Amino acid sequence: MNFIENADRDMAIMNVAHALTSDLRKCLLRHEFASFAVPGGTTPGPVFDAMSSVEIDWSRVHVMLTDERWVPEDHARSNAGLVKSRLLTGHAANARFISFYRDGMTAQAAAPDVSAALAGEMPISVLLLGMGADMHTASLFPRAPGLKEAMARDAPLLCAVSPPDQPEERVSLSAQALDGAMDKHLVIFGDDKRAALERAMTLPALDAPIGAVIKGGTVHWAA
Ligand SMILES: O=C(O)[C@H](O)[C@@H](O)[C@H](O)[C@H](O)COP(=O)(O)O
Protein backbone atom coordinates (compact mmCIF):
# COMPACT_ATOMS: atom_id res chain seq x y z
CA MET A 1 0.00 0.00 0.00
CA ASN A 2 1.41 3.36 -1.10
CA PHE A 3 0.71 6.15 1.44
CA ILE A 4 0.86 9.74 0.09
CA GLU A 5 0.89 12.52 2.70
CA ASN A 6 -0.39 15.77 1.18
CA ALA A 7 0.39 19.28 2.47
CA ASP A 8 -3.33 20.02 2.77
CA ARG A 9 -6.76 18.73 1.74
CA ASP A 10 -6.95 20.83 -1.42
CA MET A 11 -3.64 19.32 -2.56
CA ALA A 12 -4.92 15.83 -1.74
CA ILE A 13 -8.09 16.41 -3.76
CA MET A 14 -6.10 17.68 -6.75
CA ASN A 15 -3.68 14.77 -6.57
CA VAL A 16 -6.30 12.04 -6.25
CA ALA A 17 -8.37 13.57 -9.06
CA HIS A 18 -5.26 13.65 -11.24
CA ALA A 19 -4.37 10.05 -10.34
CA LEU A 20 -7.90 8.80 -11.10
CA THR A 21 -8.19 10.57 -14.46
CA SER A 22 -4.69 9.39 -15.40
CA ASP A 23 -5.63 5.79 -14.54
CA LEU A 24 -8.83 6.10 -16.59
CA ARG A 25 -6.94 7.60 -19.55
CA LYS A 26 -4.34 4.80 -19.35
CA CYS A 27 -7.08 2.14 -19.27
CA LEU A 28 -8.85 3.66 -22.28
CA LEU A 29 -5.63 3.40 -24.32
CA ARG A 30 -5.78 -0.38 -24.01
CA HIS A 31 -9.46 -1.23 -23.56
CA GLU A 32 -12.82 -0.51 -25.19
CA PHE A 33 -14.15 0.99 -21.94
CA ALA A 34 -13.13 1.67 -18.34
CA SER A 35 -15.27 0.85 -15.30
CA PHE A 36 -14.97 3.37 -12.48
CA ALA A 37 -16.41 2.74 -8.98
CA VAL A 38 -16.83 5.64 -6.56
CA PRO A 39 -18.12 6.08 -2.99
CA GLY A 40 -20.60 8.45 -1.46
CA GLY A 41 -20.14 10.39 1.75
CA THR A 42 -18.75 13.86 2.32
CA THR A 43 -15.17 13.44 1.06
CA PRO A 44 -15.44 12.67 -2.67
CA GLY A 45 -17.56 15.67 -3.80
CA PRO A 46 -14.59 17.99 -4.46
CA VAL A 47 -12.75 15.15 -6.19
CA PHE A 48 -15.74 14.71 -8.48
CA ASP A 49 -15.84 18.45 -9.18
CA ALA A 50 -12.17 18.39 -10.23
CA MET A 51 -12.57 15.27 -12.40
CA SER A 52 -15.68 16.50 -14.22
CA SER A 53 -13.64 19.32 -15.77
CA VAL A 54 -10.96 17.00 -17.19
CA GLU A 55 -11.15 16.05 -20.86
CA ILE A 56 -10.95 12.29 -21.28
CA ASP A 57 -13.18 10.09 -23.42
CA TRP A 58 -15.89 9.94 -20.74
CA SER A 59 -18.29 8.30 -23.22
CA ARG A 60 -16.25 5.12 -22.70
CA VAL A 61 -16.25 5.33 -18.89
CA HIS A 62 -18.86 3.27 -17.02
CA VAL A 63 -19.43 4.81 -13.60
CA MET A 64 -20.87 2.82 -10.71
CA LEU A 65 -21.07 3.26 -6.94
CA THR A 66 -19.11 1.26 -4.41
CA ASP A 67 -22.28 1.23 -2.36
CA GLU A 68 -25.68 2.84 -2.12
CA ARG A 69 -28.08 3.79 0.60
CA TRP A 70 -31.41 2.20 -0.36
CA VAL A 71 -33.27 5.45 -1.10
CA PRO A 72 -34.59 6.99 -4.35
CA GLU A 73 -31.95 8.85 -6.37
CA ASP A 74 -33.61 12.22 -5.65
CA HIS A 75 -33.29 11.61 -1.88
CA ALA A 76 -30.76 13.80 -0.04
CA ARG A 77 -28.87 10.69 1.16
CA SER A 78 -28.61 9.04 -2.25
CA ASN A 79 -25.05 8.40 -3.45
CA ALA A 80 -26.36 8.26 -7.02
CA GLY A 81 -27.72 11.75 -6.49
CA LEU A 82 -24.30 12.91 -5.30
CA VAL A 83 -22.49 11.36 -8.26
CA LYS A 84 -24.99 12.70 -10.80
CA SER A 85 -24.77 16.22 -9.41
CA ARG A 86 -21.00 16.46 -8.82
CA LEU A 87 -19.28 14.01 -11.18
CA LEU A 88 -21.60 13.41 -14.15
CA THR A 89 -21.50 17.03 -15.26
CA GLY A 90 -19.18 19.09 -17.49
CA HIS A 91 -16.98 16.83 -19.61
CA ALA A 92 -17.95 13.81 -17.46
CA ALA A 93 -21.65 14.23 -18.32
CA ASN A 94 -20.96 11.83 -21.23
CA ALA A 95 -20.08 8.95 -18.91
CA ARG A 96 -22.45 5.98 -18.58
CA PHE A 97 -23.91 5.59 -15.08
CA ILE A 98 -24.97 2.19 -13.73
CA SER A 99 -27.73 2.69 -11.15
CA PHE A 100 -28.16 0.35 -8.20
CA TYR A 101 -31.43 1.58 -6.66
CA ARG A 102 -34.57 -0.16 -7.99
CA ASP A 103 -37.85 1.63 -7.15
CA GLY A 104 -40.43 -0.61 -5.50
CA MET A 105 -37.89 -3.37 -4.68
CA THR A 106 -36.05 -4.11 -1.45
CA ALA A 107 -32.25 -4.11 -1.42
CA GLN A 108 -32.28 -7.87 -0.91
CA ALA A 109 -34.59 -8.46 -3.89
CA ALA A 110 -32.76 -6.09 -6.23
CA ALA A 111 -29.14 -7.07 -5.45
CA PRO A 112 -29.07 -10.24 -7.64
CA ASP A 113 -30.41 -8.34 -10.69
CA VAL A 114 -27.87 -5.56 -10.26
CA SER A 115 -25.07 -8.10 -9.71
CA ALA A 116 -25.96 -9.66 -13.08
CA ALA A 117 -25.83 -6.21 -14.72
CA LEU A 118 -22.37 -5.58 -13.20
CA ALA A 119 -20.77 -8.81 -14.36
CA GLY A 120 -19.59 -7.31 -17.66
CA GLU A 121 -17.92 -4.43 -15.80
CA MET A 122 -15.52 -6.61 -13.83
CA PRO A 123 -12.73 -6.32 -12.90
CA ILE A 124 -13.27 -2.71 -11.93
CA SER A 125 -10.71 -0.65 -13.85
CA VAL A 126 -10.38 2.25 -11.41
CA LEU A 127 -11.67 2.36 -7.82
CA LEU A 128 -12.02 5.27 -5.44
CA LEU A 129 -12.78 4.41 -1.81
CA GLY A 130 -13.61 6.38 1.30
CA MET A 131 -13.35 5.06 4.84
CA GLY A 132 -15.05 5.72 8.14
CA ALA A 133 -13.14 6.08 11.41
CA ASP A 134 -14.70 2.71 12.32
CA MET A 135 -12.68 1.20 9.45
CA HIS A 136 -15.67 0.56 7.19
CA THR A 137 -15.38 1.14 3.48
CA ALA A 138 -18.16 1.18 0.90
CA SER A 139 -20.96 -0.26 3.04
CA LEU A 140 -18.83 -3.01 4.52
CA PHE A 141 -19.26 -2.11 8.20
CA PRO A 142 -17.42 -4.07 10.92
CA ARG A 143 -19.49 -6.96 12.27
CA ALA A 144 -22.68 -5.69 10.56
CA PRO A 145 -25.47 -8.12 9.53
CA GLY A 146 -24.61 -9.26 6.00
CA LEU A 147 -20.91 -8.42 6.26
CA LYS A 148 -19.68 -12.01 6.48
CA GLU A 149 -21.54 -12.88 3.27
CA ALA A 150 -20.21 -9.74 1.54
CA MET A 151 -16.64 -10.61 2.55
CA ALA A 152 -16.83 -14.25 1.39
CA ARG A 153 -14.70 -15.35 -1.58
CA ASP A 154 -17.85 -16.52 -3.40
CA ALA A 155 -19.90 -13.41 -2.56
CA PRO A 156 -22.16 -11.98 -5.29
CA LEU A 157 -20.88 -8.76 -6.86
CA LEU A 158 -23.46 -6.66 -5.02
CA CYS A 159 -24.68 -7.53 -1.53
CA ALA A 160 -27.53 -6.23 0.63
CA VAL A 161 -26.25 -5.25 4.08
CA SER A 162 -27.83 -3.78 7.21
CA PRO A 163 -25.38 -1.51 9.05
CA PRO A 164 -26.86 -1.22 12.59
CA ASP A 165 -26.38 2.53 13.04
CA GLN A 166 -27.47 3.62 9.56
CA PRO A 167 -30.99 4.94 8.84
CA GLU A 168 -31.60 2.71 5.82
CA GLU A 169 -30.73 -0.61 4.21
CA ARG A 170 -27.71 -0.54 1.94
CA VAL A 171 -26.15 -2.43 -0.95
CA SER A 172 -22.39 -2.71 -1.29
CA LEU A 173 -19.97 -4.12 -3.81
CA SER A 174 -18.45 -7.18 -2.23
CA ALA A 175 -14.92 -7.20 -0.82
CA GLN A 176 -13.89 -9.45 -3.72
CA ALA A 177 -15.26 -7.01 -6.32
CA LEU A 178 -13.53 -4.06 -4.63
CA ASP A 179 -10.25 -5.84 -3.99
CA GLY A 180 -10.10 -7.06 -7.58
CA ALA A 181 -9.96 -3.51 -8.99
CA MET A 182 -6.97 -2.85 -11.24
CA ASP A 183 -6.16 0.59 -9.76
CA LYS A 184 -7.29 1.38 -6.19
CA HIS A 185 -7.25 4.74 -4.43
CA LEU A 186 -8.41 5.64 -0.91
CA VAL A 187 -8.83 9.27 0.14
CA ILE A 188 -9.00 10.01 3.86
CA PHE A 189 -8.52 13.15 5.93
CA GLY A 190 -7.58 13.69 9.56
CA ASP A 191 -5.47 11.97 12.21
CA ASP A 192 -8.31 9.76 13.43
CA LYS A 193 -8.75 8.10 10.04
CA ARG A 194 -4.99 7.77 9.59
CA ALA A 195 -4.74 5.97 12.93
CA ALA A 196 -7.78 3.85 12.07
CA LEU A 197 -6.19 2.78 8.77
CA GLU A 198 -2.94 1.82 10.52
CA ARG A 199 -4.95 -0.16 13.08
CA ALA A 200 -6.96 -1.85 10.34
CA MET A 201 -3.77 -3.40 8.96
CA THR A 202 -3.41 -5.38 12.22
CA LEU A 203 -7.01 -6.61 12.55
CA PRO A 204 -9.07 -9.44 11.01
CA ALA A 205 -11.08 -8.37 7.93
CA LEU A 206 -14.43 -8.73 9.68
CA ASP A 207 -13.32 -6.15 12.27
CA ALA A 208 -11.70 -3.83 9.70
CA PRO A 209 -13.14 -4.30 6.18
CA ILE A 210 -10.87 -1.62 4.66
CA GLY A 211 -7.92 -3.92 5.32
CA ALA A 212 -9.37 -6.56 3.00
CA VAL A 213 -9.63 -4.28 -0.03
CA ILE A 214 -6.92 -1.60 0.03
CA LYS A 215 -3.81 -3.81 -0.27
CA GLY A 216 -1.85 -2.82 -3.38
CA GLY A 217 -3.67 0.51 -3.53
CA THR A 218 -2.68 4.13 -2.96
CA VAL A 219 -3.81 6.11 0.08
CA HIS A 220 -4.14 9.88 -0.33
CA TRP A 221 -4.09 11.58 3.09
CA ALA A 222 -4.08 15.08 4.51
CA ALA A 223 -4.46 16.30 8.09
O1 LIG B 1 -22.12 5.65 1.33
C1 LIG B 1 -21.16 6.11 1.93
O2 LIG B 1 -21.25 6.86 2.91
C2 LIG B 1 -19.76 5.81 1.46
O3 LIG B 1 -19.66 5.02 0.39
C3 LIG B 1 -18.93 5.42 2.62
O4 LIG B 1 -18.21 4.24 2.51
C4 LIG B 1 -17.97 6.55 2.85
O5 LIG B 1 -16.90 6.47 1.91
C5 LIG B 1 -17.42 6.53 4.25
O6 LIG B 1 -18.52 6.45 5.15
C6 LIG B 1 -16.62 7.81 4.53
O7 LIG B 1 -17.51 8.88 4.46
P1 LIG B 1 -16.98 10.39 4.55
O8 LIG B 1 -16.24 10.65 3.27
O9 LIG B 1 -18.24 11.21 4.67
O10 LIG B 1 -16.09 10.47 5.78
Coordinates of C-alpha atoms and ligand atoms in Angstrom, one line a residue:
M1 CA 0.0 0.0 0.0
N2 CA 1.4 3.4 -1.1
F3 CA 0.7 6.2 1.4
I4 CA 0.9 9.7 0.1
E5 CA 0.9 12.5 2.7
N6 CA -0.4 15.8 1.2
A7 CA 0.4 19.3 2.5
D8 CA -3.3 20.0 2.8
R9 CA -6.8 18.7 1.7
D10 CA -7.0 20.8 -1.4
M11 CA -3.6 19.3 -2.6
A12 CA -4.9 15.8 -1.7
I13 CA -8.1 16.4 -3.8
M14 CA -6.1 17.7 -6.7
N15 CA -3.7 14.8 -6.6
V16 CA -6.3 12.0 -6.3
A17 CA -8.4 13.6 -9.1
H18 CA -5.3 13.6 -11.2
A19 CA -4.4 10.1 -10.3
L20 CA -7.9 8.8 -11.1
T21 CA -8.2 10.6 -14.5
S22 CA -4.7 9.4 -15.4
D23 CA -5.6 5.8 -14.5
L24 CA -8.8 6.1 -16.6
R25 CA -6.9 7.6 -19.5
K26 CA -4.3 4.8 -19.3
C27 CA -7.1 2.1 -19.3
L28 CA -8.9 3.7 -22.3
L29 CA -5.6 3.4 -24.3
R30 CA -5.8 -0.4 -24.0
H31 CA -9.5 -1.2 -23.6
E32 CA -12.8 -0.5 -25.2
F33 CA -14.1 1.0 -21.9
A34 CA -13.1 1.7 -18.3
S35 CA -15.3 0.8 -15.3
F36 CA -15.0 3.4 -12.5
A37 CA -16.4 2.7 -9.0
V38 CA -16.8 5.6 -6.6
P39 CA -18.1 6.1 -3.0
G40 CA -20.6 8.5 -1.5
G41 CA -20.1 10.4 1.8
T42 CA -18.7 13.9 2.3
T43 CA -15.2 13.4 1.1
P44 CA -15.4 12.7 -2.7
G45 CA -17.6 15.7 -3.8
P46 CA -14.6 18.0 -4.5
V47 CA -12.8 15.1 -6.2
F48 CA -15.7 14.7 -8.5
D49 CA -15.8 18.5 -9.2
A50 CA -12.2 18.4 -10.2
M51 CA -12.6 15.3 -12.4
S52 CA -15.7 16.5 -14.2
S53 CA -13.6 19.3 -15.8
V54 CA -11.0 17.0 -17.2
E55 CA -11.2 16.1 -20.9
I56 CA -10.9 12.3 -21.3
D57 CA -13.2 10.1 -23.4
W58 CA -15.9 9.9 -20.7
S59 CA -18.3 8.3 -23.2
R60 CA -16.2 5.1 -22.7
V61 CA -16.3 5.3 -18.9
H62 CA -18.9 3.3 -17.0
V63 CA -19.4 4.8 -13.6
M64 CA -20.9 2.8 -10.7
L65 CA -21.1 3.3 -6.9
T66 CA -19.1 1.3 -4.4
D67 CA -22.3 1.2 -2.4
E68 CA -25.7 2.8 -2.1
R69 CA -28.1 3.8 0.6
W70 CA -31.4 2.2 -0.4
V71 CA -33.3 5.4 -1.1
P72 CA -34.6 7.0 -4.3
E73 CA -32.0 8.9 -6.4
D74 CA -33.6 12.2 -5.6
H75 CA -33.3 11.6 -1.9
A76 CA -30.8 13.8 0.0
R77 CA -28.9 10.7 1.2
S78 CA -28.6 9.0 -2.3
N79 CA -25.1 8.4 -3.5
A80 CA -26.4 8.3 -7.0
G81 CA -27.7 11.8 -6.5
L82 CA -24.3 12.9 -5.3
V83 CA -22.5 11.4 -8.3
K84 CA -25.0 12.7 -10.8
S85 CA -24.8 16.2 -9.4
R86 CA -21.0 16.5 -8.8
L87 CA -19.3 14.0 -11.2
L88 CA -21.6 13.4 -14.2
T89 CA -21.5 17.0 -15.3
G90 CA -19.2 19.1 -17.5
H91 CA -17.0 16.8 -19.6
A92 CA -18.0 13.8 -17.5
A93 CA -21.7 14.2 -18.3
N94 CA -21.0 11.8 -21.2
A95 CA -20.1 8.9 -18.9
R96 CA -22.5 6.0 -18.6
F97 CA -23.9 5.6 -15.1
I98 CA -25.0 2.2 -13.7
S99 CA -27.7 2.7 -11.1
F100 CA -28.2 0.3 -8.2
Y101 CA -31.4 1.6 -6.7
R102 CA -34.6 -0.2 -8.0
D103 CA -37.8 1.6 -7.1
G104 CA -40.4 -0.6 -5.5
M105 CA -37.9 -3.4 -4.7
T106 CA -36.0 -4.1 -1.4
A107 CA -32.2 -4.1 -1.4
Q108 CA -32.3 -7.9 -0.9
A109 CA -34.6 -8.5 -3.9
A110 CA -32.8 -6.1 -6.2
A111 CA -29.1 -7.1 -5.5
P112 CA -29.1 -10.2 -7.6
D113 CA -30.4 -8.3 -10.7
V114 CA -27.9 -5.6 -10.3
S115 CA -25.1 -8.1 -9.7
A116 CA -26.0 -9.7 -13.1
A117 CA -25.8 -6.2 -14.7
L118 CA -22.4 -5.6 -13.2
A119 CA -20.8 -8.8 -14.4
G120 CA -19.6 -7.3 -17.7
E121 CA -17.9 -4.4 -15.8
M122 CA -15.5 -6.6 -13.8
P123 CA -12.7 -6.3 -12.9
I124 CA -13.3 -2.7 -11.9
S125 CA -10.7 -0.6 -13.8
V126 CA -10.4 2.2 -11.4
L127 CA -11.7 2.4 -7.8
L128 CA -12.0 5.3 -5.4
L129 CA -12.8 4.4 -1.8
G130 CA -13.6 6.4 1.3
M131 CA -13.3 5.1 4.8
G132 CA -15.1 5.7 8.1
A133 CA -13.1 6.1 11.4
D134 CA -14.7 2.7 12.3
M135 CA -12.7 1.2 9.4
H136 CA -15.7 0.6 7.2
T137 CA -15.4 1.1 3.5
A138 CA -18.2 1.2 0.9
S139 CA -21.0 -0.3 3.0
L140 CA -18.8 -3.0 4.5
F141 CA -19.3 -2.1 8.2
P142 CA -17.4 -4.1 10.9
R143 CA -19.5 -7.0 12.3
A144 CA -22.7 -5.7 10.6
P145 CA -25.5 -8.1 9.5
G146 CA -24.6 -9.3 6.0
L147 CA -20.9 -8.4 6.3
K148 CA -19.7 -12.0 6.5
E149 CA -21.5 -12.9 3.3
A150 CA -20.2 -9.7 1.5
M151 CA -16.6 -10.6 2.5
A152 CA -16.8 -14.2 1.4
R153 CA -14.7 -15.3 -1.6
D154 CA -17.8 -16.5 -3.4
A155 CA -19.9 -13.4 -2.6
P156 CA -22.2 -12.0 -5.3
L157 CA -20.9 -8.8 -6.9
L158 CA -23.5 -6.7 -5.0
C159 CA -24.7 -7.5 -1.5
A160 CA -27.5 -6.2 0.6
V161 CA -26.2 -5.2 4.1
S162 CA -27.8 -3.8 7.2
P163 CA -25.4 -1.5 9.1
P164 CA -26.9 -1.2 12.6
D165 CA -26.4 2.5 13.0
Q166 CA -27.5 3.6 9.6
P167 CA -31.0 4.9 8.8
E168 CA -31.6 2.7 5.8
E169 CA -30.7 -0.6 4.2
R170 CA -27.7 -0.5 1.9
V171 CA -26.1 -2.4 -0.9
S172 CA -22.4 -2.7 -1.3
L173 CA -20.0 -4.1 -3.8
S174 CA -18.4 -7.2 -2.2
A175 CA -14.9 -7.2 -0.8
Q176 CA -13.9 -9.4 -3.7
A177 CA -15.3 -7.0 -6.3
L178 CA -13.5 -4.1 -4.6
D179 CA -10.3 -5.8 -4.0
G180 CA -10.1 -7.1 -7.6
A181 CA -10.0 -3.5 -9.0
M182 CA -7.0 -2.8 -11.2
D183 CA -6.2 0.6 -9.8
K184 CA -7.3 1.4 -6.2
H185 CA -7.3 4.7 -4.4
L186 CA -8.4 5.6 -0.9
V187 CA -8.8 9.3 0.1
I188 CA -9.0 10.0 3.9
F189 CA -8.5 13.2 5.9
G190 CA -7.6 13.7 9.6
D191 CA -5.5 12.0 12.2
D192 CA -8.3 9.8 13.4
K193 CA -8.8 8.1 10.0
R194 CA -5.0 7.8 9.6
A195 CA -4.7 6.0 12.9
A196 CA -7.8 3.8 12.1
L197 CA -6.2 2.8 8.8
E198 CA -2.9 1.8 10.5
R199 CA -5.0 -0.2 13.1
A200 CA -7.0 -1.8 10.3
M201 CA -3.8 -3.4 9.0
T202 CA -3.4 -5.4 12.2
L203 CA -7.0 -6.6 12.5
P204 CA -9.1 -9.4 11.0
A205 CA -11.1 -8.4 7.9
L206 CA -14.4 -8.7 9.7
D207 CA -13.3 -6.2 12.3
A208 CA -11.7 -3.8 9.7
P209 CA -13.1 -4.3 6.2
I210 CA -10.9 -1.6 4.7
G211 CA -7.9 -3.9 5.3
A212 CA -9.4 -6.6 3.0
V213 CA -9.6 -4.3 0.0
I214 CA -6.9 -1.6 0.0
K215 CA -3.8 -3.8 -0.3
G216 CA -1.8 -2.8 -3.4
G217 CA -3.7 0.5 -3.5
T218 CA -2.7 4.1 -3.0
V219 CA -3.8 6.1 0.1
H220 CA -4.1 9.9 -0.3
W221 CA -4.1 11.6 3.1
A222 CA -4.1 15.1 4.5
A223 CA -4.5 16.3 8.1
Ligands
LIG1 O1 -22.1 5.6 1.3 C1 -21.2 6.1 1.9 O2 -21.3 6.9 2.9 C2 -19.8 5.8 1.5 O3 -19.7 5.0 0.4 C3 -18.9 5.4 2.6 O4 -18.2 4.2 2.5 C4 -18.0 6.6 2.8 O5 -16.9 6.5 1.9 C5 -17.4 6.5 4.3 O6 -18.5 6.5 5.1 C6 -16.6 7.8 4.5 O7 -17.5 8.9 4.5 P1 -17.0 10.4 4.6 O8 -16.2 10.6 3.3 O9 -18.2 11.2 4.7 O10 -16.1 10.5 5.8

